[in-house]
Coordinates of C-alpha atoms and ligand atoms in Angstrom, one line a residue:
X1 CA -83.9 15.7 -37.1
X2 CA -81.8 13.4 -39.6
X3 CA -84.9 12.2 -41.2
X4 CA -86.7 15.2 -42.0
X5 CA -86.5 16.6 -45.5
X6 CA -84.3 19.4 -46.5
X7 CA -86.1 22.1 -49.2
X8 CA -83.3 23.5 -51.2
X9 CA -85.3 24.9 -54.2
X10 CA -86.0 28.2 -53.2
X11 CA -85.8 29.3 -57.2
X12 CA -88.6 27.3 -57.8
X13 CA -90.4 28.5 -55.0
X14 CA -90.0 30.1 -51.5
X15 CA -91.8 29.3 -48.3
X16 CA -94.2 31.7 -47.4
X17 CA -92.5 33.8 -44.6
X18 CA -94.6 35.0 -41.5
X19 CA -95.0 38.2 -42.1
X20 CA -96.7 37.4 -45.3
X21 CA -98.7 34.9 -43.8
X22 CA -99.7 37.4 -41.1
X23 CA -100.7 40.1 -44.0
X24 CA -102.8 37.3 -46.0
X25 CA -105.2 36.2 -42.9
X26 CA -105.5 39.8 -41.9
X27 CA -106.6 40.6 -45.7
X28 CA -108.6 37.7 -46.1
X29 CA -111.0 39.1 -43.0
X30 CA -111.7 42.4 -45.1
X31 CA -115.2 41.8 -46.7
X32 CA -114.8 44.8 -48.4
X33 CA -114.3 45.1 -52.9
X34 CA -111.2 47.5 -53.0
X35 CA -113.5 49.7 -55.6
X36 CA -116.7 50.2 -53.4
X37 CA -116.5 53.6 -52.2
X38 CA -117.7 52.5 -48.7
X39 CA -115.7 52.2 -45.8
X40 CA -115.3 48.5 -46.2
X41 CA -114.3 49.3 -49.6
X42 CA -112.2 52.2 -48.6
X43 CA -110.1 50.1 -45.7
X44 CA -109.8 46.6 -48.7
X45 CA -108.5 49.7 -51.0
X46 CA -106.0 51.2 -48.4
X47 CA -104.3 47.3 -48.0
X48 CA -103.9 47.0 -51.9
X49 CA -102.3 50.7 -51.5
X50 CA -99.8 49.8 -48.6
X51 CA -99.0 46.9 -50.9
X52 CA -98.3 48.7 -53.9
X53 CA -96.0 51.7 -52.0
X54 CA -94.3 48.4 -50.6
X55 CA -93.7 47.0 -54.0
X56 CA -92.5 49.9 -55.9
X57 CA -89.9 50.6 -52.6
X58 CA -88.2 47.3 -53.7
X59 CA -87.3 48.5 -57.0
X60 CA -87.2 52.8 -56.5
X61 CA -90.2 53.0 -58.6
X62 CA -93.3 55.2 -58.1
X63 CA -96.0 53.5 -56.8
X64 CA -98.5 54.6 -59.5
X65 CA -96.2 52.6 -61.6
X66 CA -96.8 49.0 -60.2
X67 CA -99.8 47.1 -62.0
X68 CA -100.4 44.2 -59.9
X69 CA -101.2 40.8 -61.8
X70 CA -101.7 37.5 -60.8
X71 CA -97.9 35.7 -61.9
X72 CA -95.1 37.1 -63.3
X73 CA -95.8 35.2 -66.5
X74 CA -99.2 36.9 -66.9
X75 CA -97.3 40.5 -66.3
X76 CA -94.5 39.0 -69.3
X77 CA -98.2 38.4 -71.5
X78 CA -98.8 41.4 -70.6
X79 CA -96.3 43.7 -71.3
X80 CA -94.6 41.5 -74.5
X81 CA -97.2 43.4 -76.8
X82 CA -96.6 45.3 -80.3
X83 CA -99.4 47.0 -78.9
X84 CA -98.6 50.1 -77.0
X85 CA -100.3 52.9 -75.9
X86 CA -98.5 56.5 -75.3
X87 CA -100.8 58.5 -73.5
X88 CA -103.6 58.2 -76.0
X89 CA -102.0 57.5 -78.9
X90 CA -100.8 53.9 -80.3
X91 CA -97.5 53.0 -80.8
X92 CA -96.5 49.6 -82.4
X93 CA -93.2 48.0 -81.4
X94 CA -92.2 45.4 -84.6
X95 CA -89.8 43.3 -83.3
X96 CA -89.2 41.3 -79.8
X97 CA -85.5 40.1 -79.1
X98 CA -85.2 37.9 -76.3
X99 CA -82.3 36.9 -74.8
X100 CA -81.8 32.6 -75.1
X101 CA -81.9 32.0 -71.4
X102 CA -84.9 34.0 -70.5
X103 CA -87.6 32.1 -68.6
X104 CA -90.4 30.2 -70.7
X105 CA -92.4 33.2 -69.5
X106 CA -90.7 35.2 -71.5
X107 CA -89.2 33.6 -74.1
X108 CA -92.7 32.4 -75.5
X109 CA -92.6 36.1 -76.9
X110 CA -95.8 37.0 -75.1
X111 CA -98.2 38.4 -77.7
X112 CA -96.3 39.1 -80.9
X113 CA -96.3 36.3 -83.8
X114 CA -93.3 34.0 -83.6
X115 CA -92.0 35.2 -86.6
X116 CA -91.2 38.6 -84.9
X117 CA -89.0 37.5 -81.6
X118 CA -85.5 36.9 -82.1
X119 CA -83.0 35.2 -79.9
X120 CA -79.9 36.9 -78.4
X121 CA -77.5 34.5 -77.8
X122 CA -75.0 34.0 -74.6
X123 CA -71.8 33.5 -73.4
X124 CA -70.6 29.6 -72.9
X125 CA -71.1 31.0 -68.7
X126 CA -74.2 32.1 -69.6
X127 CA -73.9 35.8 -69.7
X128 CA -76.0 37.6 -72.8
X129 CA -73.6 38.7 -75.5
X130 CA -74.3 42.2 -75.8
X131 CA -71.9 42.0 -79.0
X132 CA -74.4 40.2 -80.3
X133 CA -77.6 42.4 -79.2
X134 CA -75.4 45.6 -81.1
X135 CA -75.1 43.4 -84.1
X136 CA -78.9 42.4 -84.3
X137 CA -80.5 46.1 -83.4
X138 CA -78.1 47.3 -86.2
X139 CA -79.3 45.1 -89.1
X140 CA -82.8 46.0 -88.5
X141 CA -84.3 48.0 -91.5
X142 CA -85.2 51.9 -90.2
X143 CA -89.2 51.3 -90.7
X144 CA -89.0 48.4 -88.6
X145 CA -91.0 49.9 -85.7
X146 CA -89.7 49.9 -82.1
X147 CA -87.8 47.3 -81.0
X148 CA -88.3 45.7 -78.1
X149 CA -85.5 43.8 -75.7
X150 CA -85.8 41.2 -72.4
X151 CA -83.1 40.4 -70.6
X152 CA -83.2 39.0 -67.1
X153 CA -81.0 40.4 -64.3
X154 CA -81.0 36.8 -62.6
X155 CA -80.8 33.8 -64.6
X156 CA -83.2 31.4 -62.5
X157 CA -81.2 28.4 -63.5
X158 CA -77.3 29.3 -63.3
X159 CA -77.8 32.3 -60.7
X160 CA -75.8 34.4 -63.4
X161 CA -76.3 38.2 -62.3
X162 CA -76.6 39.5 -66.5
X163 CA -75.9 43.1 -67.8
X164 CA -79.1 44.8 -67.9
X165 CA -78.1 48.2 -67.7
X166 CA -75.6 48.1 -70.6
X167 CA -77.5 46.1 -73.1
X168 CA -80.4 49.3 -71.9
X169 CA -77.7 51.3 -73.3
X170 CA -77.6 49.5 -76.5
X171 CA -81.7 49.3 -76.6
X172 CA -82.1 53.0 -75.7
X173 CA -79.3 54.0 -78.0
X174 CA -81.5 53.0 -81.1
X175 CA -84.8 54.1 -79.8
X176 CA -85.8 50.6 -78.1
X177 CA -87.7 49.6 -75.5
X178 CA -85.9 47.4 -72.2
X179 CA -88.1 45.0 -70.4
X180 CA -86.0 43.3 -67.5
X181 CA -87.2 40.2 -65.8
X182 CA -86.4 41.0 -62.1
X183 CA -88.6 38.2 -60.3
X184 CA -84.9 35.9 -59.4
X185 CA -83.0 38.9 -58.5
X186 CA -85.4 41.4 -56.0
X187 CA -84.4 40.5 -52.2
X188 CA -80.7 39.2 -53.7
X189 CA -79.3 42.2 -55.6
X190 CA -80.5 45.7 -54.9
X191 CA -82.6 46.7 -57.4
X192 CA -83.7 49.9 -58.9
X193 CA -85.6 50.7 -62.3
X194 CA -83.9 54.1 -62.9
X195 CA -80.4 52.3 -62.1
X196 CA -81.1 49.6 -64.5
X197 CA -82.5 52.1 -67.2
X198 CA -85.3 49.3 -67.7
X199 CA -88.5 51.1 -68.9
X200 CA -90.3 48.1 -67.7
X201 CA -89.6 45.0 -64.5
X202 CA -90.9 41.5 -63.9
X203 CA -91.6 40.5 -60.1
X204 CA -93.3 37.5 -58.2
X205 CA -94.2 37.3 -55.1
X206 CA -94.1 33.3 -54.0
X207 CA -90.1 33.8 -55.2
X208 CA -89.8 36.4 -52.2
X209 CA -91.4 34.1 -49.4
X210 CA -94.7 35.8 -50.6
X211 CA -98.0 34.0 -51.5
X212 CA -98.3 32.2 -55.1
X213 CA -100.9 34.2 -57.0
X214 CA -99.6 37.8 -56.8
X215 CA -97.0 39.5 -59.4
X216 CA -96.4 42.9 -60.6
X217 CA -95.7 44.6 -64.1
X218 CA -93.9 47.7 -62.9
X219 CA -93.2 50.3 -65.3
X220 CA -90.7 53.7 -65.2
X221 CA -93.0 56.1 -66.3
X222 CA -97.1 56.3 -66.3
X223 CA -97.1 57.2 -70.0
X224 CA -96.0 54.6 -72.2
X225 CA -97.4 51.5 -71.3
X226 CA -98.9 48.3 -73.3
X227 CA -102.7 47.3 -73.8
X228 CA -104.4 45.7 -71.3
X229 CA -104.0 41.5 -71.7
X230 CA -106.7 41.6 -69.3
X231 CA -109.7 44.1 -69.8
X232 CA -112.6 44.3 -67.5
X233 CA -114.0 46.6 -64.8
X234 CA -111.2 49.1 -65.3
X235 CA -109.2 48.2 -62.2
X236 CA -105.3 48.4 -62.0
X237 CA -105.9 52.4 -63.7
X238 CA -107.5 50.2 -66.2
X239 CA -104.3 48.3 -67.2
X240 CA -105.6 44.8 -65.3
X241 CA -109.2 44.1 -65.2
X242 CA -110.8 41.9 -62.4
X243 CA -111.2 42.5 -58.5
X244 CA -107.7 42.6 -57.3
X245 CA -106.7 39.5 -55.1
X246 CA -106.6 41.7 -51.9
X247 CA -104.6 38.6 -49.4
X248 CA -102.0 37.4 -52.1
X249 CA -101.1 41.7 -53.1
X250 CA -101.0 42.3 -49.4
X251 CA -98.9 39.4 -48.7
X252 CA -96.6 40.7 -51.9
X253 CA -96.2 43.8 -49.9
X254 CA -95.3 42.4 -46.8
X255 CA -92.8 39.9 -48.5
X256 CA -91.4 43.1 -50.6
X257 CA -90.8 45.3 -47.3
X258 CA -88.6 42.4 -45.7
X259 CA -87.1 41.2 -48.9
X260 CA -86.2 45.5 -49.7
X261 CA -84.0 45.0 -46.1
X262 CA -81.2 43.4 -44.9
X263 CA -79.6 42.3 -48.6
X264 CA -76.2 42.2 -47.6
X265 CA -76.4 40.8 -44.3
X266 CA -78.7 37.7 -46.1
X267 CA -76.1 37.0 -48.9
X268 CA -73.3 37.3 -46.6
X269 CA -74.8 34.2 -44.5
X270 CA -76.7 32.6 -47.2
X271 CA -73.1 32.8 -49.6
X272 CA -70.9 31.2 -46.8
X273 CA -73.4 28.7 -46.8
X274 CA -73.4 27.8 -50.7
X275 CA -69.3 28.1 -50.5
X276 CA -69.5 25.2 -48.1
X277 CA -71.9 23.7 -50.3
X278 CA -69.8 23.8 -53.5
X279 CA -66.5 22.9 -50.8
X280 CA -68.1 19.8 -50.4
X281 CA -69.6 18.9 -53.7
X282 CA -66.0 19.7 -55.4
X283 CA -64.3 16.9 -53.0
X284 CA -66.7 14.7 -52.9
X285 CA -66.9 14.7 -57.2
X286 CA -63.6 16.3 -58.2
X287 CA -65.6 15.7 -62.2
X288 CA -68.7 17.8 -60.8
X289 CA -69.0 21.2 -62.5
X290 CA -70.8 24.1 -61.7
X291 CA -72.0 26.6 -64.4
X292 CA -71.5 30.0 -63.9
X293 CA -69.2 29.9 -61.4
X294 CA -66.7 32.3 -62.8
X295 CA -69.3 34.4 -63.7
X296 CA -71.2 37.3 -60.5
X297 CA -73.6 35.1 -59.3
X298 CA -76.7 35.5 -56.6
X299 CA -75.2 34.0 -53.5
X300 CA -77.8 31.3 -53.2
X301 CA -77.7 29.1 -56.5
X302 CA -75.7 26.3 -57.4
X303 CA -76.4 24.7 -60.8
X304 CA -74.3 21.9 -61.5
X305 CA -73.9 18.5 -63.4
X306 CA -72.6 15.0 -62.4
X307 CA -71.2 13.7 -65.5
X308 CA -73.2 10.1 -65.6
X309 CA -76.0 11.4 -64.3
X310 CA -79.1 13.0 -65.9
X311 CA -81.4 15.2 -64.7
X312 CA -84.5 12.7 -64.6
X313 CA -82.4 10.2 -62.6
X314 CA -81.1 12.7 -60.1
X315 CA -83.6 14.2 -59.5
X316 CA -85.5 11.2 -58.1
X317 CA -82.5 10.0 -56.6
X318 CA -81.8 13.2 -54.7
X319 CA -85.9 13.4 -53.4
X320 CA -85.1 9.8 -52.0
X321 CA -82.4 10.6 -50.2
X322 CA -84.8 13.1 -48.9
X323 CA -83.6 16.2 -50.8
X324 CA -86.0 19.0 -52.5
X325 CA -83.7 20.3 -55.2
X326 CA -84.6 21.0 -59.3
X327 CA -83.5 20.0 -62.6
X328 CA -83.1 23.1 -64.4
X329 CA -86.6 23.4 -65.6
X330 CA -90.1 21.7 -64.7
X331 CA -92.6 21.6 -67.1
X332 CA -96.1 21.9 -65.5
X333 CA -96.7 18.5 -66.0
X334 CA -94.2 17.4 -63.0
X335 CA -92.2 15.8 -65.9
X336 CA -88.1 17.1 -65.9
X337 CA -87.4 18.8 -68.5
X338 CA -84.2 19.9 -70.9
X339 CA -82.3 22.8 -69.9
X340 CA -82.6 25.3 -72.6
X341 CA -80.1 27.0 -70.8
X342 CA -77.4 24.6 -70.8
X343 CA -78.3 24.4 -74.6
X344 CA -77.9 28.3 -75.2
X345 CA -74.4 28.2 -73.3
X346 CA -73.4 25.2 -75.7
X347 CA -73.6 22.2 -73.6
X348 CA -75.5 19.0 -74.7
X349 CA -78.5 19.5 -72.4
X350 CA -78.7 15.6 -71.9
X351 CA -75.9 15.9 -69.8
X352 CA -78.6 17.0 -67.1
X353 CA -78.0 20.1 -64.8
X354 CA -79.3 20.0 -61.8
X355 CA -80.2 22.9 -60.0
X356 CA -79.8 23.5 -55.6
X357 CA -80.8 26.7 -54.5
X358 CA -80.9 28.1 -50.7
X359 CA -83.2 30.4 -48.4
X360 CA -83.5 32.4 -45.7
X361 CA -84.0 29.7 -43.4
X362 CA -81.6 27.2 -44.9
X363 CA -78.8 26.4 -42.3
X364 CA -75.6 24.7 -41.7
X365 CA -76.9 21.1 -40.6
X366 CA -78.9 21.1 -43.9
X367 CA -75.7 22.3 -45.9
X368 CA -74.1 19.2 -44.4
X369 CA -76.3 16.5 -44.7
X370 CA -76.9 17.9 -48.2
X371 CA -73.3 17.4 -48.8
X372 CA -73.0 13.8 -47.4
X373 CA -76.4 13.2 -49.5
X374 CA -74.6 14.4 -53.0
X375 CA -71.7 12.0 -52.1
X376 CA -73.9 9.3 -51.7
X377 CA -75.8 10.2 -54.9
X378 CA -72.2 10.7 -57.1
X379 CA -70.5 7.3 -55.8
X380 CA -73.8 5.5 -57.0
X381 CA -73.5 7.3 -60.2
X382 CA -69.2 5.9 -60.4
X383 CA -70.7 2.6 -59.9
X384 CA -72.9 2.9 -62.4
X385 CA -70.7 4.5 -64.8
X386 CA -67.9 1.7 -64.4
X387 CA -70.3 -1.2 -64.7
X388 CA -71.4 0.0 -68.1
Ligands
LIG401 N1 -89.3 34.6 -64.5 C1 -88.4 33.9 -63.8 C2 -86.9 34.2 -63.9 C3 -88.8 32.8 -63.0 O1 -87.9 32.1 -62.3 C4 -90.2 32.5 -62.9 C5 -90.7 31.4 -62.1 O2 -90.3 30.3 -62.2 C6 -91.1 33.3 -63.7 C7 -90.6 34.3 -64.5 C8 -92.6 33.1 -63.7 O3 -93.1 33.5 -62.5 P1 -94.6 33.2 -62.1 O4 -94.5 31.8 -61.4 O5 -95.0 34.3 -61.1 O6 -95.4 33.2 -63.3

């Protein structure tokens, strides 16, 4: 067993879970289009149903509410729009305030101009200043328009659980809209869209051990929603166009229903295991520190840097030792790039976080070797640092 790989960047990624997997081939044998009225139709339509009342469960919602998409970063697109529709009339939000640490997915601003989204800065452990949102929603001129607000409840990088339902309370308070990126935090934290006071949620499926290529735009209500991104044969109630992809939404649901059980039970074992983690890292590199850890964190993340070493070089250096872990971002080119997260909290992002994150099926042997790896990987680095 010592020489097979360990996969500890379940951020990045989970592996598809059985269940899922099960859903998928059963779907993919349905030659039915979900919007035929015929009884191959009919039985394609009643899988991207289950699906959907699976969803919603996760996060209390309705399932009328969930719009199923093809990533979580077409459902940002999506719903990151000045162009709203109540019922049939339009509504125009003016401004877009995201919050500094948001995933690229969001923080690209979706589909208003540049010129309208506004940062909202964080703590130095990486917690949104809500100070800060007050201060910003209050100096906007009254014929502004609606303003619109993101902010994640689980910072993908750090693990850093942030306050989504009191910066709602600040959005709702001035007549704002709250759109909460959920797609780290659904199968870790309970989550529920009234509870949050989020009018609209983010969620992936491949981060819940479902298949890549199946997200959802949940919203609170049916009447306020944006313009389609995607407009077509009317599907999705005529919010998504395009033949829904029937094995990855059924998968979603699968994933959803086991990732909806069990929460406490999974972060109490998961949690023990990243407290040996961090144990280990601490006395192996008494100089290692780990962001966020002061902070409520997900039981499962551990972003850290070595001093001396960068996120490029440890990176490869940990996939060498046999290792799957993450810098804080990856650009889609494979390249590693700079965490704009570390920046936002105020540390010099060339100082290189790196980013281990566990699973469902991650256990203690891994933990361990993981551990012994990381000292391996941090004397190298000494050596390195002392010969310069
Ligand atoms: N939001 C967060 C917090 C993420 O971690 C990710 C994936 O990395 C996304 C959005 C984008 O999700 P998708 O891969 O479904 O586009």
């Amino acid at each position: 067993m010592a020489n097979t790989r360990i996969y500890l960047d379940w951020n990045a990624t989970a592996p598809l879970m059985s269940e899922a997997r099960q859903a998928v081939v059963e779907a993919m044998d349905l030659a039915g289009n979900p919007s035929s009225v015929h009884s191959e139709g009919r039985a394609t339509r009643a899988l991207v149903e289950a699906a959907r009342r699976r969803v919603a469960a996760l996060v209390g919602a309705k399932a009328e509410n969930v719009v199923f998409t093809s990533s979580a970063t077409e459902a940002a697109n999506q719903v990151l729009t000045p162009d709203l529709r109540m019922g049939k009339s339009v509504l125009a939000a003016g401004d877009l305030y995201v919050s500094a640490i948001e995933h690229a997915a969001v923080r690209m601003g979706g589909r208003f101009a540049s010129a309208r989204v506004h940062e909202i800065p964080v703590t130095a452990s990486g917690v949104v200043d809500l100070s800060a949102l007050e201060v910003l929603l209050a100096a906007r001129p009254a014929d502004s328009g609606l303003a619109m607000v993101t902010v994640m409840l689980v910072n993908n990088e750090t693990g850093v659980v942030q306050p989504v339902r009191e910066a709602a309370a600040i959005v709702h308070a001035r007549g704002g809209l709250m759109v909460c990126d959920a797609v780290q935090a659904v199968g870790r934290l309970p989550v529920d869209i009234a509870a949050l006071d989020a009018d609209f949620l983010l969620l992936s499926a491949h981060k819940i051990g479902g298949p890549k290529g199946a997200a959802a735009l949940v919203s609170r209500g049916e009447i306020l929603m944006p313009s389609a991104l995607i407009r077509g044969g009317g599907q999705e109630k005529g919010h998504r166009g395009g033949t829904e992809n029937v094995a990855a939404v059924s998968g979603f649901g699968a994933a959803a229903a086991v990732a909806a059980g069990d929460i406490a039970e999974r972060n109490a074992t998961i949690g023990a295991l990243r407290d040996r983690l961090e144990t280990g890292m601490r006395e192996a590199a008494p100089d290692v520190v780990i962001h966020g850890a002061a902070e409520q964190r997900v039981s499962n993340t551990c972003f850290f840097t070595l001093p001396g070493l960068s996120s490029e070089t440890g990176q490869i250096a940990f996939d060498l030792e046999g290792l799957a872990l993450s810098a804080g971002s990856a650009c889609s080119s494979g390249k590693v790039g700079r965490s704009h997260v570390l920046s936002a909290m105020g540390y010099d992002p060339k100082a290189g976080g790196l980013r281990i994150s566990l699973g469902v099926s991650t256990t203690p042997e891994e933990i361990d070797r993981t551990v012994a790896i990381f000292a391996r990987v941090a004397a190298r680095r000494k050596l390195a640092v002392q010969a310069a």
